[in-house]
Tab-separated table of C-alpha atoms in Angstrom:
chain	number	residue	atom	x	y	z
Z	1	UNK	CA	0.000	0.000	0.000
Z	2	UNK	CA	2.892	2.321	0.803
Z	3	UNK	CA	4.414	1.872	-2.668
Z	4	UNK	CA	1.158	2.828	-4.410
Z	5	UNK	CA	0.945	6.025	-2.369
Z	6	UNK	CA	4.553	6.804	-3.234
Z	7	UNK	CA	3.891	6.291	-6.974
Z	8	UNK	CA	0.793	8.501	-6.918
Z	9	UNK	CA	2.677	11.194	-4.994
Z	10	UNK	CA	5.580	11.035	-7.471
Z	11	UNK	CA	3.219	11.317	-10.429
Z	12	UNK	CA	1.494	14.338	-8.881
Z	13	UNK	CA	4.888	16.015	-8.449
Z	14	UNK	CA	5.742	15.731	-12.155
Z	15	UNK	CA	2.604	16.079	-14.281
Z	16	UNK	CA	4.655	16.945	-17.366
Z	17	UNK	CA	6.377	13.561	-17.256
Z	18	UNK	CA	3.015	11.774	-16.903
Z	19	UNK	CA	1.650	13.718	-19.872
Z	20	UNK	CA	4.655	12.809	-22.037
Z	21	UNK	CA	4.410	9.123	-21.059
Z	22	UNK	CA	0.657	8.882	-21.732
Z	23	UNK	CA	0.936	10.684	-25.076
Z	24	UNK	CA	3.909	8.531	-26.098
Z	25	UNK	CA	2.048	5.333	-25.264
Z	26	UNK	CA	-1.069	6.484	-27.090
Z	27	UNK	CA	0.866	7.555	-30.158
Z	28	UNK	CA	2.907	4.356	-30.302
Z	29	UNK	CA	-0.183	2.154	-29.932
Z	30	UNK	CA	-1.971	4.119	-32.644
Z	31	UNK	CA	0.983	3.814	-35.026
Z	32	UNK	CA	1.310	0.085	-34.318
Z	33	UNK	CA	-2.402	-0.553	-34.976
Z	34	UNK	CA	-2.377	1.523	-38.164
Z	35	UNK	CA	0.752	-0.216	-39.448
Z	36	UNK	CA	-0.760	-3.617	-38.703
Z	37	UNK	CA	-4.019	-2.716	-40.475
Z	38	UNK	CA	-2.180	-1.438	-43.569
Z	39	UNK	CA	0.052	-4.497	-43.646
Z	40	UNK	CA	-2.970	-6.780	-43.352
Z	41	UNK	CA	-4.744	-4.972	-46.199
Z	42	UNK	CA	-1.656	-5.273	-48.408
Z	43	UNK	CA	-0.938	-8.911	-47.610
Z	44	UNK	CA	-4.595	-10.059	-47.644
Z	45	UNK	CA	-6.393	-7.839	-50.171
Z	46	UNK	CA	-8.745	-10.567	-51.362
Z	47	UNK	CA	-12.305	-10.710	-50.087
Z	48	UNK	CA	-13.926	-13.955	-51.219
Z	49	UNK	CA	-17.318	-12.379	-51.974
Z	50	UNK	CA	-18.454	-10.209	-54.842
Z	51	UNK	CA	-19.390	-6.730	-53.577
Z	52	UNK	CA	-18.757	-7.697	-49.956
Z	53	UNK	CA	-19.441	-4.141	-48.808
Z	54	UNK	CA	-23.086	-4.533	-49.885
Z	55	UNK	CA	-23.743	-7.749	-47.951
Z	56	UNK	CA	-25.547	-7.778	-44.636
Z	57	UNK	CA	-27.058	-10.415	-42.432
Z	58	UNK	CA	-30.241	-10.684	-40.435
Z	59	UNK	CA	-30.337	-13.101	-37.523
Z	60	UNK	CA	-33.103	-14.776	-35.589
Z	61	UNK	CA	-32.143	-16.436	-32.359
Z	62	UNK	CA	-34.020	-19.279	-30.764
Z	63	UNK	CA	-35.967	-22.098	-32.312
Z	64	UNK	CA	-38.917	-19.989	-33.463
Z	65	UNK	CA	-41.370	-21.936	-31.318
Z	66	UNK	CA	-42.503	-18.812	-29.465
Z	67	UNK	CA	-43.233	-16.914	-32.689
Z	68	UNK	CA	-46.363	-17.173	-34.789
Z	69	UNK	CA	-44.368	-17.327	-38.032
Z	70	UNK	CA	-41.238	-19.490	-38.386
Z	71	UNK	CA	-37.926	-18.448	-39.850
Z	72	UNK	CA	-38.515	-20.048	-43.256
Z	73	UNK	CA	-41.836	-18.228	-43.696
Z	74	UNK	CA	-40.127	-14.961	-42.779
Z	75	UNK	CA	-37.448	-15.652	-45.386
Z	76	UNK	CA	-40.095	-16.302	-48.064
Z	77	UNK	CA	-41.914	-13.097	-47.170
Z	78	UNK	CA	-38.736	-11.003	-47.293
Z	79	UNK	CA	-37.668	-12.630	-50.556
Z	80	UNK	CA	-41.028	-12.220	-52.300
Z	81	UNK	CA	-42.295	-8.890	-50.973
Z	82	UNK	CA	-39.223	-6.743	-50.521
Z	83	UNK	CA	-38.145	-4.688	-53.496
Z	84	UNK	CA	-35.100	-3.094	-51.913
Z	85	UNK	CA	-32.767	-6.107	-52.081
Z	86	UNK	CA	-30.888	-7.441	-55.086
Z	87	UNK	CA	-31.206	-10.890	-53.617
Z	88	UNK	CA	-31.998	-12.725	-50.424
Z	89	UNK	CA	-30.571	-16.056	-49.344
Z	90	UNK	CA	-31.145	-18.132	-46.263
Z	91	UNK	CA	-28.579	-20.141	-44.371
Z	92	UNK	CA	-28.651	-21.955	-41.104
Z	93	UNK	CA	-26.151	-24.070	-39.272
Z	94	UNK	CA	-27.722	-27.433	-39.353
Z	95	UNK	CA	-25.810	-30.406	-38.151
Z	96	UNK	CA	-22.417	-31.991	-38.175
Z	97	UNK	CA	-21.201	-35.414	-38.967
Z	98	UNK	CA	-18.235	-37.630	-39.563
Z	99	UNK	CA	-16.831	-38.169	-43.042
Z	100	UNK	CA	-14.767	-41.309	-43.366
Z	101	UNK	CA	-12.068	-41.418	-45.998
Z	102	UNK	CA	-9.302	-43.841	-46.854
Z	103	UNK	CA	-6.827	-42.169	-44.498
Z	104	UNK	CA	-8.900	-40.788	-41.623
Z	105	UNK	CA	-12.284	-39.784	-40.286
Z	106	UNK	CA	-12.952	-36.043	-40.193
Z	107	UNK	CA	-15.641	-34.267	-38.174
Z	108	UNK	CA	-17.524	-31.725	-40.283
Z	109	UNK	CA	-20.059	-28.998	-39.717
Z	110	UNK	CA	-22.741	-28.391	-42.295
Z	111	UNK	CA	-24.766	-25.344	-43.269
Z	112	UNK	CA	-28.141	-25.584	-44.929
Z	113	UNK	CA	-28.491	-22.921	-47.643
Z	114	UNK	CA	-31.025	-21.892	-50.266
Z	115	UNK	CA	-30.319	-22.503	-53.941
Z	116	UNK	CA	-29.265	-18.895	-54.652
Z	117	UNK	CA	-26.805	-18.626	-51.734
Z	118	UNK	CA	-23.650	-19.052	-53.813
Z	119	UNK	CA	-24.920	-16.906	-56.705
Z	120	UNK	CA	-25.683	-14.092	-54.263
Z	121	UNK	CA	-22.165	-14.261	-52.838
Z	122	UNK	CA	-20.674	-14.434	-56.324
Z	123	UNK	CA	-18.663	-17.586	-55.729
Z	124	UNK	CA	-18.220	-20.420	-58.189
Z	125	UNK	CA	-17.622	-24.097	-57.698
Z	126	UNK	CA	-14.049	-25.335	-57.970
Z	127	UNK	CA	-15.286	-28.769	-58.920
Z	128	UNK	CA	-18.751	-29.960	-59.855
Z	129	UNK	CA	-21.763	-27.696	-60.002
Z	130	UNK	CA	-23.763	-25.511	-57.665
Z	131	UNK	CA	-27.429	-25.784	-56.733
Z	132	UNK	CA	-30.194	-25.156	-59.211
Z	133	UNK	CA	-33.612	-23.700	-58.394
Z	134	UNK	CA	-36.070	-26.444	-57.529
């Protein structure tokens, strides 16, 4: 307890030193964060989605049992009645499972998506084909 009082008393005696230290720390942290952000933007410029700045998500939490209309009906209503969106897709984290291959078994997680999910994101299949309507 005595050492804390001594530190506070010393800091009160030299407010100029405290000001210089706080400003130096703030400036150095700001420069470090800015440098890191610029470096990250230069090294990782790729965003995997087409027009990623125009994407947004809407979330519903819970199982929907307490609501009169379920999440899929809400999706259909937004998709069919809203004229302000270029496209609407639905995704939900469904279930996981084990995939067994010749070398090992891998645990996976699976998302359930609507047929236009990948078209809306602007991604293409590396191998095979994507979903079709219907």
